[in-house]
Coordinates of C-alpha atoms in Angstrom, one line a residue:
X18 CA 24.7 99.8 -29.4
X19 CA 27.6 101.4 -30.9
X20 CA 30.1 103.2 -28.9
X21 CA 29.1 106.7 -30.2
X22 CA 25.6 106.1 -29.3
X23 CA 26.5 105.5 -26.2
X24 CA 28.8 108.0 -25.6
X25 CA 25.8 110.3 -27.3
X26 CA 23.7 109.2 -24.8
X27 CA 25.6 109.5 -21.6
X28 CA 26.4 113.6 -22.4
X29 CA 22.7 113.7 -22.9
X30 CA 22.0 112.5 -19.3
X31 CA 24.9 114.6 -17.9
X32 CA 23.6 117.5 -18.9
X33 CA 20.2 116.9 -17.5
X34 CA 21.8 115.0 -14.2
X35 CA 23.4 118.6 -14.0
X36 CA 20.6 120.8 -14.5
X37 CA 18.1 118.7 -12.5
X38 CA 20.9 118.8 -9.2
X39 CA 21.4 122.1 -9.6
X40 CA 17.4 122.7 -9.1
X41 CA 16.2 119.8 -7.8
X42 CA 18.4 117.1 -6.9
X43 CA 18.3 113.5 -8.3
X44 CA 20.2 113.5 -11.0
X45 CA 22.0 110.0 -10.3
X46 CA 18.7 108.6 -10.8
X47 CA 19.7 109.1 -14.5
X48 CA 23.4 108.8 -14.4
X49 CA 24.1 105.6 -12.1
X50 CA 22.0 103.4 -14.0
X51 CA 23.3 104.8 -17.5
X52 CA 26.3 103.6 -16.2
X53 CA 25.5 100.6 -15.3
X54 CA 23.8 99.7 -18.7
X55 CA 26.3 101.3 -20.6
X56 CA 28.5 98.2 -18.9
X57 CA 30.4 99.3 -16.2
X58 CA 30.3 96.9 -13.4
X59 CA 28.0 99.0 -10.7
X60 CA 31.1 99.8 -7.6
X61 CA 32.9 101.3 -10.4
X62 CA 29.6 102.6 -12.1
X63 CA 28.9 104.3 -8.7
X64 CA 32.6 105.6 -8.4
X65 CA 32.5 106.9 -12.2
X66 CA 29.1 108.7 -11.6
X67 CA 30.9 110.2 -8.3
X68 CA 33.6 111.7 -10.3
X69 CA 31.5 113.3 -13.3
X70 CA 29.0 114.6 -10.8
X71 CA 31.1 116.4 -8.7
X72 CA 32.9 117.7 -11.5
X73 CA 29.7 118.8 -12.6
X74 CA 28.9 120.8 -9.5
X75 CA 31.1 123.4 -10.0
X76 CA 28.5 124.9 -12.9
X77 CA 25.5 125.0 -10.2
X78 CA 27.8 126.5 -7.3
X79 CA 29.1 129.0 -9.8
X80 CA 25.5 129.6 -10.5
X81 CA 24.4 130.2 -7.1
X82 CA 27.7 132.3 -6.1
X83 CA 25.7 135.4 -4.9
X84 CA 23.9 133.1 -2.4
X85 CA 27.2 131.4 -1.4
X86 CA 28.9 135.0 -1.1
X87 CA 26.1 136.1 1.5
X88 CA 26.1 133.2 3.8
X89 CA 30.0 131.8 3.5
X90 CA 30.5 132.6 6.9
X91 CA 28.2 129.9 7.8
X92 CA 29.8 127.1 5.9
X93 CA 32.9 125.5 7.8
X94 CA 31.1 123.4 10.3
X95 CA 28.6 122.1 7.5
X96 CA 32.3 121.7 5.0
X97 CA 34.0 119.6 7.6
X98 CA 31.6 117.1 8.9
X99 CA 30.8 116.6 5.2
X100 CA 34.4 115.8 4.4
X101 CA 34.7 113.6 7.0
X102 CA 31.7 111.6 6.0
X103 CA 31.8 111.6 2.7
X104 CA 35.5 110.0 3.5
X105 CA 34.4 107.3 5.5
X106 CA 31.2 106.2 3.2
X107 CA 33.7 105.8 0.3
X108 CA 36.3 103.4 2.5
X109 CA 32.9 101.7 3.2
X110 CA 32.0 101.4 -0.3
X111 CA 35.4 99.7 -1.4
X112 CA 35.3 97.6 1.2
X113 CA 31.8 96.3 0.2
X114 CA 31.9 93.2 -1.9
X115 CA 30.8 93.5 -5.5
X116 CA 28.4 90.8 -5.7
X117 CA 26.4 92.6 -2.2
X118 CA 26.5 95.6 -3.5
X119 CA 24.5 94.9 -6.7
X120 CA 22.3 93.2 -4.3
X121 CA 21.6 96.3 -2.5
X122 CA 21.3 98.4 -5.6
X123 CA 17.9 98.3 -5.8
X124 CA 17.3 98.9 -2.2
X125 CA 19.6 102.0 -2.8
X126 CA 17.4 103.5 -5.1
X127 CA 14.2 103.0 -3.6
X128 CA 15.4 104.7 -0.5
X129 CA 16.5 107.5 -2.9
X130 CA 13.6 107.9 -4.8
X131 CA 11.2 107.2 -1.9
X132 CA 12.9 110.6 0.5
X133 CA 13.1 112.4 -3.1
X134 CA 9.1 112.4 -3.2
X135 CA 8.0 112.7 0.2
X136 CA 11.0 115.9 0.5
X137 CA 8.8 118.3 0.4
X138 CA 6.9 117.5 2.8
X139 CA 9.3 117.1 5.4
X140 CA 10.5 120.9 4.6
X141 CA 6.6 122.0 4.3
X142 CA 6.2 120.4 8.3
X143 CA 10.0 122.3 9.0
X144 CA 9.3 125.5 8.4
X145 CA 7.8 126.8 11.6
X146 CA 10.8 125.9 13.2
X147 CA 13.2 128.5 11.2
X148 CA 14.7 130.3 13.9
X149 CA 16.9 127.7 14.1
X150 CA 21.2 127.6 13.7
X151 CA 22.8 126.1 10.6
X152 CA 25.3 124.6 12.8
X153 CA 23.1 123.3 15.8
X154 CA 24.9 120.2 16.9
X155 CA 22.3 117.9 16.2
X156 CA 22.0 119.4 12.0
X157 CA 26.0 118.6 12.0
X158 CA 26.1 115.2 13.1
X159 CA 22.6 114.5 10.5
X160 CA 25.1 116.2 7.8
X161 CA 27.8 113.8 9.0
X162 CA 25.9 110.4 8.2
X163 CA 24.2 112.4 5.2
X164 CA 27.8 112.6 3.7
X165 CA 28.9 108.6 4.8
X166 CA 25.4 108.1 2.4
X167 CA 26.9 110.0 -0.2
X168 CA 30.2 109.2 -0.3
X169 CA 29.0 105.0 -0.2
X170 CA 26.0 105.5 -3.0
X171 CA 24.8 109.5 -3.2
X172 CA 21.4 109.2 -4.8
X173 CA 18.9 111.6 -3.1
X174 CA 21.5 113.5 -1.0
X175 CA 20.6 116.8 -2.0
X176 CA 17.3 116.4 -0.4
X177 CA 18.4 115.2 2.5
X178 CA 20.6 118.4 2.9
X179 CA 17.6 120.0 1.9
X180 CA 15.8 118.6 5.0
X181 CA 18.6 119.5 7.4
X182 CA 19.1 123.1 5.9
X183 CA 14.8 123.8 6.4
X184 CA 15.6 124.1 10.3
X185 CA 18.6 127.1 9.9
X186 CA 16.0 129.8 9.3
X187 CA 17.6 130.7 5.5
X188 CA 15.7 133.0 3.8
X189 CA 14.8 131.2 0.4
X190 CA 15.0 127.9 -1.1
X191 CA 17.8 129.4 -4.2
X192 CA 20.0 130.0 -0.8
X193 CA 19.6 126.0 0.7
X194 CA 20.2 125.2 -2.5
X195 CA 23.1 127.1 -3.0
X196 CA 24.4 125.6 0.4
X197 CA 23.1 122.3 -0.3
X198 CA 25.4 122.3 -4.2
X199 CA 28.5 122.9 -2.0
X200 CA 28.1 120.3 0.9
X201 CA 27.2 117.7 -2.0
X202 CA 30.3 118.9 -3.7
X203 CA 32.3 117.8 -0.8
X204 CA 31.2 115.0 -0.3
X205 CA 31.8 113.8 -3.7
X206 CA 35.1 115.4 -4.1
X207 CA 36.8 113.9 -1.0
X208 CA 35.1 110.4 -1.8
X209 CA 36.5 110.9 -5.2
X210 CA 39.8 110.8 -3.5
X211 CA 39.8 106.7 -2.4
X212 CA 38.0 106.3 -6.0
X213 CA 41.1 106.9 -7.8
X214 CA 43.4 105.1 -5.6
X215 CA 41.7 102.5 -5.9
X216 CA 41.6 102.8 -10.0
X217 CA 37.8 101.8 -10.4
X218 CA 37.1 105.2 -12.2
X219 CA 36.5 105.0 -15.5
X220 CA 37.7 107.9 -16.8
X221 CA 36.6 108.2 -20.3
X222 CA 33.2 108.0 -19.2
X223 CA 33.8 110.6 -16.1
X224 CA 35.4 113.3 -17.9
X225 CA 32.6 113.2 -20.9
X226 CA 29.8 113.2 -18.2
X227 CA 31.7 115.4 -16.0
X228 CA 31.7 117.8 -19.2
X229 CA 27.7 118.1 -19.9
X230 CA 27.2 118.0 -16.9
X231 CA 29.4 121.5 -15.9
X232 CA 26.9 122.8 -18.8
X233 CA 23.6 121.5 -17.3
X234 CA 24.7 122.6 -13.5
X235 CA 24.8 126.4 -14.8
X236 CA 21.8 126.1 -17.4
X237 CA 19.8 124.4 -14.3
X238 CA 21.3 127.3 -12.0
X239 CA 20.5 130.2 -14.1
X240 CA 17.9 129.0 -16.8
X241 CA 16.5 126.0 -16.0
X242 CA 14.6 126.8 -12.8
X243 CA 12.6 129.3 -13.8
X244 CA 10.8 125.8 -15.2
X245 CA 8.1 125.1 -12.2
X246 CA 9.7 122.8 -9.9
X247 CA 6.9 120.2 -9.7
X248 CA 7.3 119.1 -13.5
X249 CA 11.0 119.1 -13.0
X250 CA 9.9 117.0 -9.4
X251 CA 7.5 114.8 -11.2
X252 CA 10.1 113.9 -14.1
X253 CA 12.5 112.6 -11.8
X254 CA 10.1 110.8 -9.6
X255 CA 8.5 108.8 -12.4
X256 CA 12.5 107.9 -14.0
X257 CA 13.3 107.5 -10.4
X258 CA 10.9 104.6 -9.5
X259 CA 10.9 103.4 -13.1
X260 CA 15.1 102.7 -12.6
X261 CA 14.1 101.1 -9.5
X262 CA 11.9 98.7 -10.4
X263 CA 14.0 97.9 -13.6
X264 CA 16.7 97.1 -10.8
X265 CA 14.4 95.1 -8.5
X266 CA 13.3 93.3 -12.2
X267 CA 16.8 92.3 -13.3
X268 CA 18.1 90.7 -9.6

């Protein structure tokens, strides 16, 4: 595959990556394993996809800013403890050996994938206990280990926030998501931060992704979900198990 198909093809799954976490979460289902067969070795794959993705962020939050404006009184607690986590998942990460972690790549995914489809669910069986706090201690500390998830692999942390976020009593799901785009843009940003030091970024595939996928966080935030959820749901599901056993396939 030539290099401009490839680069053709990587801005094509930005820009859905984006628009799907902006509505849905699980857009590294599409991004990682681009990556990966593009031919970047999968620690750096993961760091790469960290970097474009959070870049990417800023279109969704911008999307959701009336939600974040109404509620940003609420945020510090959930900011911190996702910092702090997101911090220690990416020390973890780069002190992982490559050779385990492509071994665990698969497993990664499945985990992903497998809270991804049974999400709803666990927000359906939530929602009668909504006179909850966003900041109960027990909501924080889940948000902690949530973040040292993200910051070591990331796929599926969005509905995990989700999950958290169904207890605090918010009024709609356009506000949790709104929420849930800034946490996740934490925790990516700060894990971003031991990424570069550690120079296993690479940067002419982040700032391309990163690009498309600014574009697909607002068209998912302001367009995109007026699309029913479920086929946007069900899309990701089927590429998300499909990745996976294409990982468990080529160990």
């Amino acid at each position: 595959m030539s290099q401009l198909m490839t680069d053709a093809i990587l801005a094509v799954v930005a820009f859905l990556a984006g628009a799907i976490n902006s509505i849905a979460g699980g857009g590294s289902f599409l991004t990682f394993p681009a990556l990966v067969l593009a031919g970047v070795p999968p620690i750096g794959a993961n760091a790469t996809n960290n970097a474009a993705m959070f870049v990417g962020t800023f279109g969704s939050i911008r999307g959701y800013r009336e939600e974040l404006k109404a509620y940003r009184h609420l945020l510090p607690p959930g900011v911190i403890a996702s910092l702090l986590g997101g911090t220690v998942g990416a020390i973890l990460l780069l002190r992982t050996p490559a050779s385990v972690f492509e071994r665990m790549i698969p497993w990664l995914l499945l985990f992903a994938i497998v809270v991804f489809t049974i999400s709803p669910y666990l927000t359906r069986k939530v929602e009668a206990h909504d006179g909850g706090r966003l900041h109960a201690p027990w909501q924080l500390a889940m948000q902690f280990v949530v973040a040292i998830y993200g910051g070591y692999f990331g796929a599926g942390i969005g509905y995990l926030m989700l999950a958290i976020l169904s207890f605090s009593g918010l009024p709609n799901m356009n506000v949790m998501n709104g929420i849930k785009n800034l946490l996740g843009s934490c925790i990516n940003g700060v894990a971003l931060i031991p990424f570069i030091i550690a120079g296993i970024v690479d940067w002419k595939y982040a700032i391309l992704m990163s690009v498309f996928a600014i574009l697909g966080g607002y068209a998912g935030a302001r367009v995109v979900r007026k699309i029913p959820s479920r086929l946007t749901r069900g899309a990701v599901i089927v590429l998300g198990f499909g990745m996976t056993a294409y990982f468990f396939l080529k160990r």
